[in-house]
Coordinates of C-alpha atoms in Angstrom, one line a residue:
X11 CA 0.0 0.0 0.0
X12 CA 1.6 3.3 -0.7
X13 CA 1.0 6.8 0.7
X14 CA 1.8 10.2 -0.3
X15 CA 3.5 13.0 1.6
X16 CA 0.3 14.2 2.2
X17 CA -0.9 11.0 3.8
X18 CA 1.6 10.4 5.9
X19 CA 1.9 14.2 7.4
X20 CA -2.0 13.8 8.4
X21 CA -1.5 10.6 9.8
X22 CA 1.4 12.2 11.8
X23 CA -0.8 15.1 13.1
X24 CA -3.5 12.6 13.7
X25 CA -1.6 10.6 15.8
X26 CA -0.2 13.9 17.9
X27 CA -3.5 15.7 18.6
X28 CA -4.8 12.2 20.2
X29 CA -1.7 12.0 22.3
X30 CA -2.2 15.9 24.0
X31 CA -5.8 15.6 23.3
X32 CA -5.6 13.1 26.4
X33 CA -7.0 14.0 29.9
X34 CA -3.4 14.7 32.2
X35 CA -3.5 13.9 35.9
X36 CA -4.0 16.4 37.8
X37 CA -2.4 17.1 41.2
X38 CA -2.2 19.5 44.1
X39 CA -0.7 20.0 47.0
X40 CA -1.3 22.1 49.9
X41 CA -0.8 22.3 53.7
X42 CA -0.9 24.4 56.4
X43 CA 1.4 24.9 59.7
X44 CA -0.2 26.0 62.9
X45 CA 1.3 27.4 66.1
X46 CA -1.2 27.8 69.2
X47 CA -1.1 29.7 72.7
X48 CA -2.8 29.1 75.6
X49 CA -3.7 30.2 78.9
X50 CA -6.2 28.0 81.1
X51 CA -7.8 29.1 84.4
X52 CA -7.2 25.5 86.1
X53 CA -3.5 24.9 85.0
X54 CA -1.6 27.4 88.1
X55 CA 1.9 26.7 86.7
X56 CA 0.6 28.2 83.1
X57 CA -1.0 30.9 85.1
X58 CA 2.8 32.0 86.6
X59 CA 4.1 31.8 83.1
X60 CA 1.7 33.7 81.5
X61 CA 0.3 31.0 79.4
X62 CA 2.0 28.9 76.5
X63 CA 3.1 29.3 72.9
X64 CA 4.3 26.4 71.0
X65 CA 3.9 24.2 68.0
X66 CA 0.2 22.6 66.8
X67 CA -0.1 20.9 63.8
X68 CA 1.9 20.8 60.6
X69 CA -0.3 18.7 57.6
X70 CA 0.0 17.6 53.9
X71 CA -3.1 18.2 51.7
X72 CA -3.1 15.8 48.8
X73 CA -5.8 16.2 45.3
X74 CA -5.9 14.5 42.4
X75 CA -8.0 13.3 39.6
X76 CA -7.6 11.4 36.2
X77 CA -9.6 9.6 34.5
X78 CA -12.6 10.6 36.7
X79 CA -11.1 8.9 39.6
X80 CA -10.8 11.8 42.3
X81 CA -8.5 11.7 45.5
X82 CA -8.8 13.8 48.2
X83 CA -6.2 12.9 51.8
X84 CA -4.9 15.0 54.1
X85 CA -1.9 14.2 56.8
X86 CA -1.5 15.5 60.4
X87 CA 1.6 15.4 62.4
X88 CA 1.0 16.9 66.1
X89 CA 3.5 16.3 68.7
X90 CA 3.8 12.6 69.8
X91 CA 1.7 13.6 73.0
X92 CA -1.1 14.6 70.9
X93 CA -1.1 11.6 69.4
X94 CA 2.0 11.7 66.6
X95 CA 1.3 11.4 62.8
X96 CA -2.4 10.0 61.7
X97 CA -4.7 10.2 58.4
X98 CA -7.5 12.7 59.2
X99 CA -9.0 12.1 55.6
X100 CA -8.2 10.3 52.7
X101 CA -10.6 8.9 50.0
X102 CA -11.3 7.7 46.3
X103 CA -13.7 9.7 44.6
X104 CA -15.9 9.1 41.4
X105 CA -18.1 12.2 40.3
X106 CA -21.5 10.3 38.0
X107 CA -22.7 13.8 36.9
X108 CA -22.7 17.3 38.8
X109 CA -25.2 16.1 41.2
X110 CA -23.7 12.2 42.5
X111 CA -20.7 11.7 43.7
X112 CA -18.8 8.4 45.3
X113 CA -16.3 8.0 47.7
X114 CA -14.4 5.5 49.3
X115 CA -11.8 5.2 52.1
X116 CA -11.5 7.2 54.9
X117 CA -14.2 9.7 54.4
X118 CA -16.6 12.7 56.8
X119 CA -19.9 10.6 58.3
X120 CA -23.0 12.4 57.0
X121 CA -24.5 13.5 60.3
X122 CA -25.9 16.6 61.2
X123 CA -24.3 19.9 60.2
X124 CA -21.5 19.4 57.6
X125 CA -18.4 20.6 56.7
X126 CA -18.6 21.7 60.9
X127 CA -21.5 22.2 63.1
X128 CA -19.6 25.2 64.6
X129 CA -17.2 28.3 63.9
X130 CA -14.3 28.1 66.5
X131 CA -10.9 26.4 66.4
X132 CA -12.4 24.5 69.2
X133 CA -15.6 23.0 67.4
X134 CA -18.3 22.6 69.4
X135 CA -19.2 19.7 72.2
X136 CA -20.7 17.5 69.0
X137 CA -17.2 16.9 68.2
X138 CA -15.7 15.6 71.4
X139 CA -18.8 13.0 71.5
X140 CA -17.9 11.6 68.1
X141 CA -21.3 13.3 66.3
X142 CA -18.7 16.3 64.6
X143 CA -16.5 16.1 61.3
X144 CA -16.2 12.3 62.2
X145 CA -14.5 9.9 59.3
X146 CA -14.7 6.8 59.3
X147 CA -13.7 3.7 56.9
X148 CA -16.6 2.9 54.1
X149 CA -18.1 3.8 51.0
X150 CA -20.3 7.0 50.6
X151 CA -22.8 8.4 48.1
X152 CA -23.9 12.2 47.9
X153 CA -26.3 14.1 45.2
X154 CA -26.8 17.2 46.0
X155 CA -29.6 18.8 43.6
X156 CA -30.7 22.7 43.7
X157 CA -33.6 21.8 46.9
X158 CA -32.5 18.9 48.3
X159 CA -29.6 16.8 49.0
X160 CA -29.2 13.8 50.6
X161 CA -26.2 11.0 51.3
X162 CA -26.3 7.4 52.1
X163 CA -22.8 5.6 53.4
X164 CA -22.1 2.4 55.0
X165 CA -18.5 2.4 57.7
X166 CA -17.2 -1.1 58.5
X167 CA -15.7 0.6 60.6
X168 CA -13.5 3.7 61.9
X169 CA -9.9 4.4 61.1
X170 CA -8.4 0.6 61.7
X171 CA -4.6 1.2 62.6
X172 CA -3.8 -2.8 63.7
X173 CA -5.7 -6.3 61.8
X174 CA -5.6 -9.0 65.0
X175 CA -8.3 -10.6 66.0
X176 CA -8.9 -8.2 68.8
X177 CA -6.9 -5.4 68.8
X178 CA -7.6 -2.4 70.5
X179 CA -8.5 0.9 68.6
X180 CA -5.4 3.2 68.2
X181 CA -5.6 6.4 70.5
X182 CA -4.0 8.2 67.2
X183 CA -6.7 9.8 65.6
X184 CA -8.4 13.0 64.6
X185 CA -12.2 12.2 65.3
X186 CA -13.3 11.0 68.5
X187 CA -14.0 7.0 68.0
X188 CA -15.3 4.8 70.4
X189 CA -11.9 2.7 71.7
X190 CA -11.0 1.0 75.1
X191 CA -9.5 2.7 78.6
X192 CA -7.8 1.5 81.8
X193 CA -10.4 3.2 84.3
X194 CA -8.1 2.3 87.5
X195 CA -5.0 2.6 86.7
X196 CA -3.7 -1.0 86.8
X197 CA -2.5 -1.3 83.6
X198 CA -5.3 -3.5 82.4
X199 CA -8.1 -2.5 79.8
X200 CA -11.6 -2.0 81.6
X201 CA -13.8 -1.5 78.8
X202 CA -12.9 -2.2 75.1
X203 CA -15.0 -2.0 72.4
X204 CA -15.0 -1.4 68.3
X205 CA -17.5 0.4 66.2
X206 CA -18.7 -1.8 63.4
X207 CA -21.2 -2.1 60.3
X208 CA -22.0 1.8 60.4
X209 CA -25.0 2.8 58.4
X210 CA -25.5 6.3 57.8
X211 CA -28.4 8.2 56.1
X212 CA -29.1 12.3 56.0
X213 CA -31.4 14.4 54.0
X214 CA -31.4 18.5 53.6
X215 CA -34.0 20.5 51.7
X216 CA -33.3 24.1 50.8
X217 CA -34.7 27.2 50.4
X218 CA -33.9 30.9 49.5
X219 CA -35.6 33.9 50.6
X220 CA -34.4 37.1 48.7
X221 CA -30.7 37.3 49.7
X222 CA -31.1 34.5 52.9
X223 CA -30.1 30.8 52.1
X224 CA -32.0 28.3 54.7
X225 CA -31.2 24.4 55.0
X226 CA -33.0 21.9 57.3
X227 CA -32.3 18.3 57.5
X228 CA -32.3 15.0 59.3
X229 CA -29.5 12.3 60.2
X230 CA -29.6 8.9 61.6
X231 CA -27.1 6.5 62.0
X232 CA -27.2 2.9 63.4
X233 CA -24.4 0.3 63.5
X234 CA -22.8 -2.4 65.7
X235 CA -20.9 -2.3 69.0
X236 CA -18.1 -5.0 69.2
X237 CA -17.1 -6.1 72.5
X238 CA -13.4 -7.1 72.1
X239 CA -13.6 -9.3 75.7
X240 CA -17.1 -11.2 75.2
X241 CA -16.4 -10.9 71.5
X242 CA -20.4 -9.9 71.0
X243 CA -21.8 -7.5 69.2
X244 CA -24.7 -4.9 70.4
X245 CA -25.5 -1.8 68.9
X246 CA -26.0 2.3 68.8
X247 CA -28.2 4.6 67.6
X248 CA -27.6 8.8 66.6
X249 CA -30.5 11.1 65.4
X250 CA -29.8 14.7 64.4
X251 CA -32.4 17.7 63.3
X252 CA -30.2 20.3 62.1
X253 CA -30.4 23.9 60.6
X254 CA -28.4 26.2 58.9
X255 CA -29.2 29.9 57.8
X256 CA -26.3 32.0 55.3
X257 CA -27.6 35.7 55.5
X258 CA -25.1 37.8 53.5
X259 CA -22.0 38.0 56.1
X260 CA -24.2 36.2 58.9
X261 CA -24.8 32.8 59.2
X262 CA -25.9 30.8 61.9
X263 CA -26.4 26.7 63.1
X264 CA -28.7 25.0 65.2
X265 CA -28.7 21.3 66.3
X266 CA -30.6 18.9 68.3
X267 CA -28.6 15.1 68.5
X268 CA -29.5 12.4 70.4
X269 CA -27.5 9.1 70.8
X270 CA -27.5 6.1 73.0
X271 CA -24.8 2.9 73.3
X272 CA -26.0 -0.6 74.1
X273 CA -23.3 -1.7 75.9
X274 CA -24.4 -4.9 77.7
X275 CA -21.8 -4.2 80.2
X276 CA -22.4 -4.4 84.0
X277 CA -19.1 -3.9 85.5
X278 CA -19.3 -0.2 84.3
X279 CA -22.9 0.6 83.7
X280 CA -23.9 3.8 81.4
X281 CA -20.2 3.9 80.4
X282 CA -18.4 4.3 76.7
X283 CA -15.2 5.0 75.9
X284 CA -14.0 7.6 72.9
X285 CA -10.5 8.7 71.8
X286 CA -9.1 10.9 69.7
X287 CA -5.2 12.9 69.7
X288 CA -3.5 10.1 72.0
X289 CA -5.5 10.0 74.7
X290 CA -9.3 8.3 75.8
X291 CA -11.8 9.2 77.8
X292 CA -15.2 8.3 79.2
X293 CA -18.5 9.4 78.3
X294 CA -22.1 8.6 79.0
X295 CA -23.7 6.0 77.1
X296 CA -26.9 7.9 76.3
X297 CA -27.2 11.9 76.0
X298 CA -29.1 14.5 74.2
X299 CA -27.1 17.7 72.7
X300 CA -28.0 21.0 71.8
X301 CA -25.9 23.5 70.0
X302 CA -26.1 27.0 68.5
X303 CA -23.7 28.6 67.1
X304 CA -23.8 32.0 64.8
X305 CA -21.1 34.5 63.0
X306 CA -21.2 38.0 61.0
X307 CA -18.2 38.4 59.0
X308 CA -16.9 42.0 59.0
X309 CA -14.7 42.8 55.5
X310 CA -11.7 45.2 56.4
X311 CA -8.9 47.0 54.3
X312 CA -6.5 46.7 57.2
X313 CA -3.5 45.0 55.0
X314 CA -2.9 42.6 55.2
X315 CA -5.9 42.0 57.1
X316 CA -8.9 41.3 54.8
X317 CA -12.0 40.1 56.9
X318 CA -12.3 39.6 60.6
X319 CA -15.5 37.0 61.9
X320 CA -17.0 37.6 64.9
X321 CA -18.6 33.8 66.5
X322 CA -19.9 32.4 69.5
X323 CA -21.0 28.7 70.0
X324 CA -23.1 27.1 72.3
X325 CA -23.2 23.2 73.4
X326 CA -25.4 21.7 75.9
X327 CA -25.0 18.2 76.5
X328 CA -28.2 16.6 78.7
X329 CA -27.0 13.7 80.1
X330 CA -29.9 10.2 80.5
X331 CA -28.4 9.0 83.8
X332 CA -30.3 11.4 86.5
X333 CA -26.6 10.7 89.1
X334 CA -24.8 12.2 86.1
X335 CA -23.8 15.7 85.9
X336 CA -24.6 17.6 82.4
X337 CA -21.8 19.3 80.6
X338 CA -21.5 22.5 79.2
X339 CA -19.2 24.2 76.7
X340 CA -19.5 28.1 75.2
X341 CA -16.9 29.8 72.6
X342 CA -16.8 33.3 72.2
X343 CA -13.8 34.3 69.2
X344 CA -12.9 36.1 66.5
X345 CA -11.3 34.6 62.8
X346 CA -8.9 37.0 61.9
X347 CA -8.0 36.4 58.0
X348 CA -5.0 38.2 56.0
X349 CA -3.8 36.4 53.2
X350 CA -3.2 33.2 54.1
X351 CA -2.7 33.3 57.6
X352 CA -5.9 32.3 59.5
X353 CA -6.1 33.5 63.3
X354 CA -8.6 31.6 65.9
X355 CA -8.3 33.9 68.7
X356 CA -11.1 31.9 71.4
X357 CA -12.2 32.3 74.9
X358 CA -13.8 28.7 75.5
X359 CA -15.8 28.1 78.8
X360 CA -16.5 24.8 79.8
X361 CA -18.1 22.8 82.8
X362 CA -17.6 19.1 83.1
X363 CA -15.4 19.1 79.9
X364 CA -12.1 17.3 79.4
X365 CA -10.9 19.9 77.2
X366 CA -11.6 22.6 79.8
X367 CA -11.1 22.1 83.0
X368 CA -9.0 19.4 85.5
X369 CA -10.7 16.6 85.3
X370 CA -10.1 14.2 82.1
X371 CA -11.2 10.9 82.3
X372 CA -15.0 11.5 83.9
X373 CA -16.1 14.8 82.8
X374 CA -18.4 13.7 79.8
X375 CA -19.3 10.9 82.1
X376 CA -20.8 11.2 85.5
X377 CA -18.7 14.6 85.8
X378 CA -17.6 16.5 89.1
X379 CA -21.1 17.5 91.3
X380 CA -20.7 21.5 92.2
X381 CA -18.1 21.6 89.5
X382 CA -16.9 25.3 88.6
X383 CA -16.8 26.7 84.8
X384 CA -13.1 27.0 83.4
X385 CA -11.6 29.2 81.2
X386 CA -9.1 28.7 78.5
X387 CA -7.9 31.5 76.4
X388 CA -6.7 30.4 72.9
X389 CA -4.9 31.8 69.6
X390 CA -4.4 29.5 66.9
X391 CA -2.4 31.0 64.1
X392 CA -2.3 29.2 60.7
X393 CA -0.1 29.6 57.5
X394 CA -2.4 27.6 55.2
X395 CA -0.6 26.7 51.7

């Protein structure tokens, strides 16, 4: 067969424009490095010092896509007592249309108010009971349409660090899990349990009034409670009705969460165990939670200062057991932004909270009776890249 000059040059240029005609992977990396300070009411040695100022966080943000095949991970290393290096995120994602998406891996539970149910650098008390910006390991899919949206995700289970028959869940993790604890101090795990088979549903519908956004919605999640020492498996149970209102610069969140463990145990009765950043704690095995939390963002020319957001949050945690104290947690702060330096600066208030106040282990379990609020004043300052 015989070709011109012609022929062959077309073929040529054929042959190069389906080449770079190709999609190219596409990747992105980004970070951030965080140092914090802090001065807290029940810590006197701080108090003498004048409070703290030392390193936070430094991460690794990883994106990609090719082919249609999306990932999405991020990497945390805090200081070894804060629970080292650990995987806050990391997925696989497949995009059907603009509406339905997939993901799989390590990937945010669909419950209640989503990216965050609060403003501050602290969150709000949803997150230290596992029911805020919790990931877990499963398969997720989302459609979000112009009125409603709505997700559906099953978790075998959370982050899974160790494979043995019954190995304990790793206290290095970013979102609070439920885990095992040495309760008196003899070196010997008291209560040790695994989440399991996790299925998660949540619906939104929204609505616009003028230049006001509105979204309502519903969550419910129901999986299985393993039981590393009787090797059985119960269950638990989470309901959310949540709310969210964008108003211009003001926006505002409301949520009601309820949740309850069936732990079969009798040694400790109305007790679970959570962890999260190296360390466990208790908490009640059945408690209702209300949070509000609003902020009105206030654009400034003060360069290189460009907005400043003004936020408090509110969490109210009502605990089932009657001999159980309730806990309390408010944060009052401001999110200073200029360029890409984000600023946290918080005054959290807590009562019968492990994060603020002396008491660790009990205070989202039966808690301290008569126990006084604590205050911890906090700047977070973030080079985000």
């Amino acid at each position: 067969m015989n070709f011109s000059k012609k022929s062959l040059v077309l073929v040529a240029f054929s042959f190069v424009t389906v080449m770079f005609s190709q999609e190219k992977p596409e990747v992105k990396i980004g970070g951030a490095l965080r140092f914090n300070y802090n001065l807290s009411s029940w810590k006197d040695g701080q108090k003498k010092r004048g409070g703290d100022f030392g390193f936070d966080v430094f991460r690794i943000n990883a994106k990609a896509k090719y082919k249609g095949i999306k990932l999405n991970a991020e990497y945390r290393f805090y200081s070894q007592s804060f629970g080292g290096g650990m995987l806050k995120q990391g997925w696989l994602g497949y995009d059907f249309n603009e509406k339905d998406n997939i993901q799989l891996g390590l990937t945010q539970v669909p419950f209640g108010n989503t990216q965050y149910n609060s403003h501050s650098w602290f969150f709000g008390i949803n997150y230290y009971l596992g029911l805020e910006d919790d990931h877990d390991m499963g398969v997720k899919f989302t459609h979000k349409g112009k009125k409603w949206e709505y997700a559906l995700a099953f978790f075998k289970n959370a982050e899974e660090l160790t494979f043995g028959s019954n190995s304990d869940v790793s206290d290095s993790r970013y979102s609070y899990d439920v885990a095992s604890i040495d309760i008196d101090g003899d070196g010997i795990l008291d209560l040790r349990h695994k989440e399991t088979n996790q299925l998660n549903g949540k619906v939104n519908y929204l609505f616009e009034n003028k230049n006001t956004q509105h979204q309502i919605g519903f969550s419910a999640q129901y999986g299985g409670l393993y039981n590393l020492d009787t090797e059985d498996t119960s269950s638990h149970h989470s309901f959310a009705l949540h709310y969210q209102l964008n108003a211009k610069n003001f926006d505002a969140k409301a949520q009601v969460s309820t949740y309850k463990y069936n732990t079969k145990n009798t040694t400790y009765n109305n007790l679970i165990a959570l962890t999260a950043y190296g360390a466990p704690y208790l908490t009640t095995t059945e408690a209702t939670t209300y949070t509000l939390g609003a902020a009105y963002t206030f654009p400034v020319k003060w360069k290189p200062i460009s907005s400043i957001q003004v936020y408090n949050d509110f969490g109210y945690m009502d605990k089932a057991a009657v001999d159980f104290e309730d806990s309390l947690m408010n944060v009052f702060g401001f999110l200073v932004t200029a360029g890409n330096v984000y600023t946290y600066i918080d005054f959290a208030a807590g009562k019968d909270h492990p994060w603020l106040g002396p008491v660790w282990t009990n205070s989202l379990a039966n808690g301290t009776p008569n126990a006084n609020w604590e205050m911890r004043f906090n700047i977070n300052i973030g080079y985000y890249f």
